[in-house]
CSV table of C-alpha atoms in Angstrom, one decimal:
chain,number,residue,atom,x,y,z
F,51,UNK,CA,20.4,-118.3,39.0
F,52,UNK,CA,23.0,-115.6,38.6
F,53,UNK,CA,21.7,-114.4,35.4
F,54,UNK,CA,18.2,-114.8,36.3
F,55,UNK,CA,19.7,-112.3,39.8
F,56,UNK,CA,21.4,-110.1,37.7
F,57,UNK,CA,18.0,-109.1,35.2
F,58,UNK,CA,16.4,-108.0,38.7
F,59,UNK,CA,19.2,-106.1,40.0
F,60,UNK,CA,20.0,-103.9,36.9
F,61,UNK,CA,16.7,-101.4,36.9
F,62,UNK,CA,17.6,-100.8,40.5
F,63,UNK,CA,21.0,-99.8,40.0
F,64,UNK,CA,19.6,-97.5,37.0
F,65,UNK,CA,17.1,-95.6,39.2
F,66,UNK,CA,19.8,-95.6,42.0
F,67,UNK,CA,22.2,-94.4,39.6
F,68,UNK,CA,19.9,-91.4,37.8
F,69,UNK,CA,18.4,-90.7,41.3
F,70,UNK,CA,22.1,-89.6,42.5
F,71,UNK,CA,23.0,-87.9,39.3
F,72,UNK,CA,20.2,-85.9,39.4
F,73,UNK,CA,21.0,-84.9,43.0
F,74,UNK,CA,24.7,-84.1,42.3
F,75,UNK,CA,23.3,-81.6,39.3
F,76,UNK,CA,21.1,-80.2,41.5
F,77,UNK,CA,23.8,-79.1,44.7
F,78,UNK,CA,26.5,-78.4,41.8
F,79,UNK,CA,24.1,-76.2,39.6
F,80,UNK,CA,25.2,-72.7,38.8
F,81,UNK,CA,23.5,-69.8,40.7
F,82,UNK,CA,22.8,-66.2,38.8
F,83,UNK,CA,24.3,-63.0,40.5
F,84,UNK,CA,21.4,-60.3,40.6
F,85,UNK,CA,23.1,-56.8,38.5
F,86,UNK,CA,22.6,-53.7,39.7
F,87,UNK,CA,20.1,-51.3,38.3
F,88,UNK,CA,20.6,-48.1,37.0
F,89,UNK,CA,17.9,-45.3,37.4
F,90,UNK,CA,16.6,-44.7,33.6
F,91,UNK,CA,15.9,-41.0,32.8
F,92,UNK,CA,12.3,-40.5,31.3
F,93,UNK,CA,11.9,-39.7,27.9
F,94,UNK,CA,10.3,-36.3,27.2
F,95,UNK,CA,9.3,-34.6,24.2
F,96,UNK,CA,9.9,-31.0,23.9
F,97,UNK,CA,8.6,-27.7,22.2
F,98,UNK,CA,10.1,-24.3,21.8
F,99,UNK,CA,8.1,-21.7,22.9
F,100,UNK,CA,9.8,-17.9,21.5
F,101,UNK,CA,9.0,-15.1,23.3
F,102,UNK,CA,9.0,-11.8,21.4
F,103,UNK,CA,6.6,-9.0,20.4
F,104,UNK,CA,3.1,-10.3,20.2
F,105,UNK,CA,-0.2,-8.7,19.4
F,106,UNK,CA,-3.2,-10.2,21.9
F,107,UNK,CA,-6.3,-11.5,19.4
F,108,UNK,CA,-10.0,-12.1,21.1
F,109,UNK,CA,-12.2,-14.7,19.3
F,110,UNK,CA,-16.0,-13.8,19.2
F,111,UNK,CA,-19.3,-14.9,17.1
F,112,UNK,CA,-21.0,-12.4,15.4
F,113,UNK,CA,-24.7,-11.3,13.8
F,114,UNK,CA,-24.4,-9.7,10.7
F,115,UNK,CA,-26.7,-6.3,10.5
F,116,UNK,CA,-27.6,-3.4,8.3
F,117,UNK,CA,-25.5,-0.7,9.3
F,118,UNK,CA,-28.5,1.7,7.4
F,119,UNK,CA,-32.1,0.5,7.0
F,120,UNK,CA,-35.1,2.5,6.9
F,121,UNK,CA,-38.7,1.9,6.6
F,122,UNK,CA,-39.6,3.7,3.0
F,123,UNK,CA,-42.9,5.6,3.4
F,124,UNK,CA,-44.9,7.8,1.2
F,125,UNK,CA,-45.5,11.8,2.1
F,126,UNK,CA,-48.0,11.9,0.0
F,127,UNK,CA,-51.2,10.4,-1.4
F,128,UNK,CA,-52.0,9.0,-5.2
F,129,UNK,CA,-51.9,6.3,-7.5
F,130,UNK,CA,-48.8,4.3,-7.8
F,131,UNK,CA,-47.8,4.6,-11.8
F,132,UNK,CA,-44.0,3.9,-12.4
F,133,UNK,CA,-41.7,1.4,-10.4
F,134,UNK,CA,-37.9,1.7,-10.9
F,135,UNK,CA,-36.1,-1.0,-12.8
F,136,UNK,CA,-34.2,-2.0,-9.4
F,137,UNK,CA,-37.3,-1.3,-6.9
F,138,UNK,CA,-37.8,-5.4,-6.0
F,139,UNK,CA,-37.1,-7.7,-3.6
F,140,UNK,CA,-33.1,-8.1,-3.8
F,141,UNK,CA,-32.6,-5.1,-6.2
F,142,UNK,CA,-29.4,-2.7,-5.7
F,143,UNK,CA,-30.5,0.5,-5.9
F,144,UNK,CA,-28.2,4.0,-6.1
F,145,UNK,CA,-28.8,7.1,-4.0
F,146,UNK,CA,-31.0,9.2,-5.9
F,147,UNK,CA,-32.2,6.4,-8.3
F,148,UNK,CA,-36.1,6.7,-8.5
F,149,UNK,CA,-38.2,3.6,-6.7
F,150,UNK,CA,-41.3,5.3,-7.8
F,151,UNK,CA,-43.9,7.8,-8.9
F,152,UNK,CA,-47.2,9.1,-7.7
F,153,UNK,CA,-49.7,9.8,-10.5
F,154,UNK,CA,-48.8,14.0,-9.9
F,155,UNK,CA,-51.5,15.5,-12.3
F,156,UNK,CA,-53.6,16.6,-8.9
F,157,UNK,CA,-50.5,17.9,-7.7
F,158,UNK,CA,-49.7,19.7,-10.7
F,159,UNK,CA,-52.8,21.6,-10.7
F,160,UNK,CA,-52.4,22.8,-7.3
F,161,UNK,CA,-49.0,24.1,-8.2
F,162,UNK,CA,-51.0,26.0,-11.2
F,163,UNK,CA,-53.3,27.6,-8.8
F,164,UNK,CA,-51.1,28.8,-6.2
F,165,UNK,CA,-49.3,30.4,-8.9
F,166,UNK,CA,-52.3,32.4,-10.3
F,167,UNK,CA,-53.2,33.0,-6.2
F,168,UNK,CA,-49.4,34.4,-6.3
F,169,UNK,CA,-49.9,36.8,-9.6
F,170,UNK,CA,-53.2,37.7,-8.2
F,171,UNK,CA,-51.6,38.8,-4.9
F,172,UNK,CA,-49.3,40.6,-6.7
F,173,UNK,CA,-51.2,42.4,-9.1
F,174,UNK,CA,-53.1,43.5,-6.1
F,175,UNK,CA,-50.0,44.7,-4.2
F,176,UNK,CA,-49.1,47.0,-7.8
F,177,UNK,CA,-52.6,48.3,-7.7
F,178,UNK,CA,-52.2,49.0,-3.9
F,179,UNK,CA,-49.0,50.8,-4.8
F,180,UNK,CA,-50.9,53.5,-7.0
F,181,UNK,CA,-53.6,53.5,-4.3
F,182,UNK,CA,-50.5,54.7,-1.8
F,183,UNK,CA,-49.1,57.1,-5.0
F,184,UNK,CA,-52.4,59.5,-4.8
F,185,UNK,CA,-52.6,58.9,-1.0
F,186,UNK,CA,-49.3,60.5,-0.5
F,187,UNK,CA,-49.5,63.9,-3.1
F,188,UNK,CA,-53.3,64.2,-0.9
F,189,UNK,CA,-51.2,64.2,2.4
F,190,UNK,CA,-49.2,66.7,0.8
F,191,UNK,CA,-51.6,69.3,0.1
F,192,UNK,CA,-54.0,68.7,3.3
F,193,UNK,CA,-52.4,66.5,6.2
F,194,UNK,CA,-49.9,69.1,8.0
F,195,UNK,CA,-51.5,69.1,10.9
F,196,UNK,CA,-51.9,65.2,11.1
F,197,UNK,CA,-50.1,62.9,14.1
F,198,UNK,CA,-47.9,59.8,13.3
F,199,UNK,CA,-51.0,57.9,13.4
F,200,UNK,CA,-53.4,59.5,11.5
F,201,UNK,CA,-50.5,59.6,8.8
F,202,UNK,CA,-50.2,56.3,8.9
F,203,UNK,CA,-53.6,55.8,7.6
F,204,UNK,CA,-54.0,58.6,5.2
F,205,UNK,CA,-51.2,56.8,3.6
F,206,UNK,CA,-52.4,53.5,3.3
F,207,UNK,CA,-50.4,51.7,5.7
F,208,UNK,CA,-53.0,49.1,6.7
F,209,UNK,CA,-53.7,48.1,3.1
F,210,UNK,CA,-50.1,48.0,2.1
F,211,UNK,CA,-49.3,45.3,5.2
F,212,UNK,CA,-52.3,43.2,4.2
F,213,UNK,CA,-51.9,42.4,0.9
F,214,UNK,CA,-48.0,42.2,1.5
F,215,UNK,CA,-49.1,39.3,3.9
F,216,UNK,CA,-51.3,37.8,1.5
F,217,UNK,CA,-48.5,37.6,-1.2
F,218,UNK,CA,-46.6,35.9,1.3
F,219,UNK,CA,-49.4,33.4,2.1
F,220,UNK,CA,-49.8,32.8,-1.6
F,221,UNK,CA,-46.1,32.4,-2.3
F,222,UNK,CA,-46.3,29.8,1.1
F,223,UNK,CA,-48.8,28.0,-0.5
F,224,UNK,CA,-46.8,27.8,-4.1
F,225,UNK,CA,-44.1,26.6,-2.0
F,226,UNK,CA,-45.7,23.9,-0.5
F,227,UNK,CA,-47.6,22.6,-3.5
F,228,UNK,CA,-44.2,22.2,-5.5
F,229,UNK,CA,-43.1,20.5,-2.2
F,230,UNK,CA,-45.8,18.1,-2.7
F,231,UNK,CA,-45.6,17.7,-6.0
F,232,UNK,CA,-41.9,17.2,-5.8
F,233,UNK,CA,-43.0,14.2,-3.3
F,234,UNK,CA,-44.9,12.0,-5.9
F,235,UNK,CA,-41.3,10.7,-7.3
F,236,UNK,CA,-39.8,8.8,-4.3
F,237,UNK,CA,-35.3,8.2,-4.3
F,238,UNK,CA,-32.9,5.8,-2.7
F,239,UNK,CA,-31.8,8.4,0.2
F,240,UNK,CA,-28.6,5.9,-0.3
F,241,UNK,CA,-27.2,3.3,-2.2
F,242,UNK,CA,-29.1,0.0,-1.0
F,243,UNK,CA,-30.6,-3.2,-1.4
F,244,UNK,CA,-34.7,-3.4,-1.3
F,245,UNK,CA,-34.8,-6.0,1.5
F,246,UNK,CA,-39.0,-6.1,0.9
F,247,UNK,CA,-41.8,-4.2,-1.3
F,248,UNK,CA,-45.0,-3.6,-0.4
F,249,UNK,CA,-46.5,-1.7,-3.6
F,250,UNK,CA,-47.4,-2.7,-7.0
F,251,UNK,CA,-48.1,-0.9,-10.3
F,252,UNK,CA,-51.8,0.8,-9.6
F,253,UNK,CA,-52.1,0.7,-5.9
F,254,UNK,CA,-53.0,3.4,-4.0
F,255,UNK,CA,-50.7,4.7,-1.4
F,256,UNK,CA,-51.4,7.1,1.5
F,257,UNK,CA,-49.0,9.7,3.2
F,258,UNK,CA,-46.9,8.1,6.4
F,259,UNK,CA,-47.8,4.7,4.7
F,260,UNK,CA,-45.1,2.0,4.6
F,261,UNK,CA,-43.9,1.0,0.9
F,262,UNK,CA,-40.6,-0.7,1.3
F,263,UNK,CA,-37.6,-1.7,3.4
F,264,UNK,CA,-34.1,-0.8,2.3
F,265,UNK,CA,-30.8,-1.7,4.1
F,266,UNK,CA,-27.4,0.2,3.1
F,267,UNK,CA,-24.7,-1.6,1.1
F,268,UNK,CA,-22.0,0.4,1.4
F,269,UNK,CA,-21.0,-1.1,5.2
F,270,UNK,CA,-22.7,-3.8,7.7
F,271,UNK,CA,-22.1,-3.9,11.5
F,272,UNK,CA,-21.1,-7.1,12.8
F,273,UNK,CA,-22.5,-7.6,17.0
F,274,UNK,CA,-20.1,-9.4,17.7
F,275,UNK,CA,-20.5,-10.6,21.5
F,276,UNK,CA,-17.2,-12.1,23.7
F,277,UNK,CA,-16.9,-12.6,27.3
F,278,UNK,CA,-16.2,-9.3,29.4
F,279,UNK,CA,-12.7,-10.2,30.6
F,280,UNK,CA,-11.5,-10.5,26.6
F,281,UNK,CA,-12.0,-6.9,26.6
F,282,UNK,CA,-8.9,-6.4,28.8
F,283,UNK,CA,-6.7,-7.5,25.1
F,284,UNK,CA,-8.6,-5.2,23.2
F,285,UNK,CA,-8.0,-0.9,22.5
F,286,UNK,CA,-10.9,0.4,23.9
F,287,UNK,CA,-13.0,1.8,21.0
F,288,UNK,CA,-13.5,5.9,21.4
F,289,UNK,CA,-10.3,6.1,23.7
F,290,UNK,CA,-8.7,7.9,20.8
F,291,UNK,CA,-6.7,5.0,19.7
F,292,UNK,CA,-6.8,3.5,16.3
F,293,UNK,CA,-9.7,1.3,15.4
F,294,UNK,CA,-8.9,-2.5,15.9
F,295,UNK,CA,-8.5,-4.4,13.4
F,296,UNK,CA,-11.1,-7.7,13.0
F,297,UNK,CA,-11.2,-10.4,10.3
F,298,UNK,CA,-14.7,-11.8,9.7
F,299,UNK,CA,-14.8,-15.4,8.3
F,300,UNK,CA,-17.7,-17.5,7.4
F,301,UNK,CA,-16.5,-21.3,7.2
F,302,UNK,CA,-20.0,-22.5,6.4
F,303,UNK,CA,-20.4,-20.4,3.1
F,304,UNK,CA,-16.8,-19.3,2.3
F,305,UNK,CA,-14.3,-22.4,3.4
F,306,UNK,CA,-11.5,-22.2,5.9
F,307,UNK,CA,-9.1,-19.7,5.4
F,308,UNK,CA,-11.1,-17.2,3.5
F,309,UNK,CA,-12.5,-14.2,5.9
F,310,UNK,CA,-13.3,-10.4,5.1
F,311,UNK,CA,-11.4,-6.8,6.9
F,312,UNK,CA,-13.2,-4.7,9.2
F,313,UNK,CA,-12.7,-3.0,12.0
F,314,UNK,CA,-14.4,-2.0,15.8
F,315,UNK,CA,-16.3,1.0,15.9
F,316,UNK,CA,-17.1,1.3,19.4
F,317,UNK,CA,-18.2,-0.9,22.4
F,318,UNK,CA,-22.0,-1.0,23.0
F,319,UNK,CA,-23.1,0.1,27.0
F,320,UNK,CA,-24.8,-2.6,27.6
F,321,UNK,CA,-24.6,-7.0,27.8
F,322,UNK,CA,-26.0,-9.5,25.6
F,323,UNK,CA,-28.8,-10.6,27.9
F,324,UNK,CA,-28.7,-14.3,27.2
F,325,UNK,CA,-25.1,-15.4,28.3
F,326,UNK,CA,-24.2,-12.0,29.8
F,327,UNK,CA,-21.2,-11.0,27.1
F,328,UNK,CA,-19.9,-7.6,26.0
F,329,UNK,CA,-20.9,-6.7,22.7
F,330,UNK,CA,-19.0,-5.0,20.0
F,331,UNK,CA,-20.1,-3.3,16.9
F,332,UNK,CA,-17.7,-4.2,14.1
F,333,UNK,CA,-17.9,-2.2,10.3
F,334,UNK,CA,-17.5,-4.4,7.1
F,335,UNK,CA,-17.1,-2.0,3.8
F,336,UNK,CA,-18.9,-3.4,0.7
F,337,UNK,CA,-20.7,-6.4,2.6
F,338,UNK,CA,-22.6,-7.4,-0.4
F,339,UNK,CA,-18.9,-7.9,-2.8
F,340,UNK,CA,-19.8,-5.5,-5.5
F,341,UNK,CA,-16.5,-6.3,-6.8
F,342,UNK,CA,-16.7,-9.9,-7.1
F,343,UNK,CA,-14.3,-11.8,-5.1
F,344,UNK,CA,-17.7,-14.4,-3.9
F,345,UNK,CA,-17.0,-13.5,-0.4
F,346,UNK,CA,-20.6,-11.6,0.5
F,347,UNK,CA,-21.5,-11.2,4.2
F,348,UNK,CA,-25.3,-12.0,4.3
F,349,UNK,CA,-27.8,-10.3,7.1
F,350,UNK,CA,-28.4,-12.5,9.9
F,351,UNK,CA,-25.7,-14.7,9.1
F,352,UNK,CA,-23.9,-16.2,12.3
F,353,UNK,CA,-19.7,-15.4,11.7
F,354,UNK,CA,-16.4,-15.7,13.8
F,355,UNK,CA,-14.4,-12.7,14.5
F,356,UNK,CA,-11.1,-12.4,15.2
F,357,UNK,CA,-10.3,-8.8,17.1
F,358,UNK,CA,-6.6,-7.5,17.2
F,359,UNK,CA,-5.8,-6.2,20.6
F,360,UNK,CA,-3.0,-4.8,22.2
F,361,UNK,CA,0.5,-5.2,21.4
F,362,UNK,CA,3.4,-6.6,24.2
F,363,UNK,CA,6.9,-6.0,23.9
F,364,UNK,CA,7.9,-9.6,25.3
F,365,UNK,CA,5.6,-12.4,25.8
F,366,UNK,CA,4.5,-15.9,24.5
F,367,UNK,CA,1.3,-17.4,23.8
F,368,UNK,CA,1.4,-21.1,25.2
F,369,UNK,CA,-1.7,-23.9,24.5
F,370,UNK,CA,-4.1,-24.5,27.8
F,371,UNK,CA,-3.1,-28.0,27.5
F,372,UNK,CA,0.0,-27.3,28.3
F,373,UNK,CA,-0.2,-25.9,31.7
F,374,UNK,CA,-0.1,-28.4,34.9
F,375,UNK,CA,-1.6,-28.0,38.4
F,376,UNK,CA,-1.7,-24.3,39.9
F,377,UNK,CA,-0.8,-23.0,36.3
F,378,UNK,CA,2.5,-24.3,36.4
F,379,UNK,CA,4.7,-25.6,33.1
F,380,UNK,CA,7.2,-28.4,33.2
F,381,UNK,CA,10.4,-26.8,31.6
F,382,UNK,CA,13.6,-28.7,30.2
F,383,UNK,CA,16.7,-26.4,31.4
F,384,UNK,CA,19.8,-25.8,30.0
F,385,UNK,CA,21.5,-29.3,31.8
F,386,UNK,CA,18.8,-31.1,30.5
F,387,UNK,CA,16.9,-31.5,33.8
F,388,UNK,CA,13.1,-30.8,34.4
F,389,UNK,CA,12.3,-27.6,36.0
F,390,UNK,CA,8.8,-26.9,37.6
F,391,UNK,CA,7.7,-23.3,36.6
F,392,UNK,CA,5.0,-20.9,37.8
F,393,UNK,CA,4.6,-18.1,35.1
F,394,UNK,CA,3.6,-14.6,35.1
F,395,UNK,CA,0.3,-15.2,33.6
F,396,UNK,CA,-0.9,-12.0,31.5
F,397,UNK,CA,-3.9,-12.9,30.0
F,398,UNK,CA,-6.2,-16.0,29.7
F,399,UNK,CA,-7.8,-16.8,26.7
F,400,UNK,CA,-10.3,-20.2,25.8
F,401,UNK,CA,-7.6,-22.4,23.9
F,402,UNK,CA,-4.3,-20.1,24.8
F,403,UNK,CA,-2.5,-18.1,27.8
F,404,UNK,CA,-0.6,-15.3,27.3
F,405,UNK,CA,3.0,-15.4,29.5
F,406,UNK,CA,5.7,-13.0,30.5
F,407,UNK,CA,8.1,-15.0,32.1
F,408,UNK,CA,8.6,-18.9,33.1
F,409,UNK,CA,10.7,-19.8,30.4
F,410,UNK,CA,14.5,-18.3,29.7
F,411,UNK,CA,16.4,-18.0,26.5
F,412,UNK,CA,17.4,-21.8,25.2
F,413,UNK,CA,15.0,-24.1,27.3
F,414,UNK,CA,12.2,-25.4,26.3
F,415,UNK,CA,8.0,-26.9,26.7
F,416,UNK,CA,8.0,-30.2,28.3
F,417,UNK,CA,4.8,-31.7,26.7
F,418,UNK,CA,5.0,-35.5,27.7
F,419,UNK,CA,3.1,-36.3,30.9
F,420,UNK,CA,5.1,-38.0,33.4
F,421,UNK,CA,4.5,-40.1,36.6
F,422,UNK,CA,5.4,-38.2,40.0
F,423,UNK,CA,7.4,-34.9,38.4
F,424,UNK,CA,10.3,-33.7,40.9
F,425,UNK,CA,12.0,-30.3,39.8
F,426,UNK,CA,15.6,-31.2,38.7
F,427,UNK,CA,15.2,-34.6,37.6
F,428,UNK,CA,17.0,-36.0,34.6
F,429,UNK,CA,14.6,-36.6,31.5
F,430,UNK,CA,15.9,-37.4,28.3
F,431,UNK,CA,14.6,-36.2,25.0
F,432,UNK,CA,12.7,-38.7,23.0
F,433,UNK,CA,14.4,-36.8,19.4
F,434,UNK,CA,17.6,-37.4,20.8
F,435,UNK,CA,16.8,-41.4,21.4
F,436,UNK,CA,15.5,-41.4,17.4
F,437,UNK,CA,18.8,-39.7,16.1
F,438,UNK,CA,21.1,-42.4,18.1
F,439,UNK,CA,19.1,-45.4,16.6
């Protein structure tokens, strides 16, 4: 009986046993004391932004066009029959090369008639010279007692003055048949490229009739076209300044960093009609690369330009992305704290704005965006935190 009591009893003590362990652990257990928290400092990252003499730039897109293109016609009438070697689509031509000729035999004759109407005339004006010879030794002897007028008369006057005026009409005539003749060989008024030809070998070509067009090579304007408060960087063109100076780069057909020199020649009066933008003419020497450096500005072709502008004595160009609410920068001082600036905003360009003021010698750009900014609060620069570790 006692063992048979004691089997039943000992689970019961166990769970008694373990259920009053477990409670003793539980009133005896350790309790954690809460630390005290530090504020942390945010981690920035900074950029220096040096302020200094600058030159103000004005980004535009541009239309290349012939600075020089004419419409070549004929003056006179004939038989086309002799093109120049460089008279063709594409060809470079010289000033004073020949395009072409006009058969010029008819031509020819009339030059050798008006000059046997000119000898003719002449020969009449000797003969009219003897005429006046006898006229005068007859006055002599018999006209004392004639007037001014009658004089006139008995000495030929009348006859003199009209074949003096038909030598002159003849010689006219000479004139203006060499002119014409002159005419059947047509020139390059100036070195240029044959944009199109109209005329073949043979054909037959009347005065005021269209044979070619030509475009100069030696420059191409540039329309470039930028909004109208970008003209507030730039010299005004014919203000007796210097020219500004423009780069010209084609990325499509040249690759980045590659661009060509010109410079603004003035500021045309009125605005590109689509969007509204000034428009400038820029000059480009040698469009075409006649020496050979592969960089040839094409008509029509769409380009950036880059305009140089006026020159500060002390400002800093700083990205838009930069700027915060109400044009304001975030600034890391000199005691490392963050200082809410509102700059002296000079000019305001697409990607860039040109400043004055906001940022003194030895701070710097706060770039990292932070959570509820308050001007003088400790930041901590994220370089800093990398050299440490």
């Amino acid at each position: 009986m006692g063992l048979r009591l004691l089997r039943l009893l000992l689970p019961v003590l166990v769970v008694v046993a373990a259920v009053l362990g477990a409670r003793w652990m539980l009133d005896n257990r350790p309790e954690a004391k809460p630390r005290s928290r530090t504020p942390t400092a945010p981690l920035v990252e900074v950029v220096e932004i040096p302020f200094g003499p600058l030159t103000l730039t004005a980004q535009a897109m541009g239309t290349v066009l012939p600075a020089l293109a004419l419409d070549l016609t004929a003056q006179v009438s004939g038989r086309v029959v002799e093109l120049g070697a460089g008279f063709e689509p594409g060809g470079m031509v010289k000033k004073g090369e020949v395009l072409l000729r006009i058969d010029p035999r008819d031509y020819e004759l009339a030059v050798r008639q008006a000059e046997a109407e000119v000898a003719r005339a002449e020969s009449e004006l000797q003969l009219e010279a003897g005429r006046r010879l006898v006229a005068r030794q007859e006055f002599e002897l018999a006209g004392a007692g004639a007037n001014e007028e009658e004089k006139r008369l008995m000495l030929r006057a009348p006859q003199q003055a009209g074949l003096q005026a038909s030598l002159e009409a003849a010689r006219a005539r000479l004139d203006r048949a060499r002119l014409d003749l002159s005419r059947t060989t047509l020139t390059a008024p100036f070195n240029a490229v044959v944009m199109e030809r109209r005329v073949a070998p043979g054909a037959m070509v009347t005065a005021a009739g269209v044979l070619a067009r030509l475009a100069g090579t030696d420059a191409f304007w540039v329309e470039a076209v930028l909004p109208v408060a970008d003209l507030a960087r730039l010299r005004r063109p014919g203000a007796g300044l210097e020219k500004s100076a423009v780069r010209v780069s084609d990325n499509a057909a040249w690759g980045e960093g590659f661009f060509r020199r010109g410079q603004v020649e003035r500021l045309l009066p009125g605005l590109e009609e689509q969007g509204r933008m000034a428009r400038l003419l820029v000059r480009v020497e040698n469009p075409l690369d006649l020496a050979g450096s592969g960089r040839l500005l094409l008509l029509g072709s769409y380009v950036q330009v880059e305009i140089e502008g006026n020159a500060l004595e002390r400002a800093a160009a700083v990205p838009r992305q930069f700027f915060r609410d109400r044009d304001t920068l975030w600034v890391l001082d000199k005691e490392g704290k963050l200082a809410i600036r509102q700059p002296e905003i000079s000019h305001r360009g697409r990607e860039e704005m040109i400043i004055c003021s906001g940022i003194e010698p030895g701070e710097r750009l706060v770039t990292t965006d932070l959570v509820g900014p308050v001007d003088g609060m400790l930041v901590r620069l994220a370089e800093s935190e990398q050299d440490g570790a």
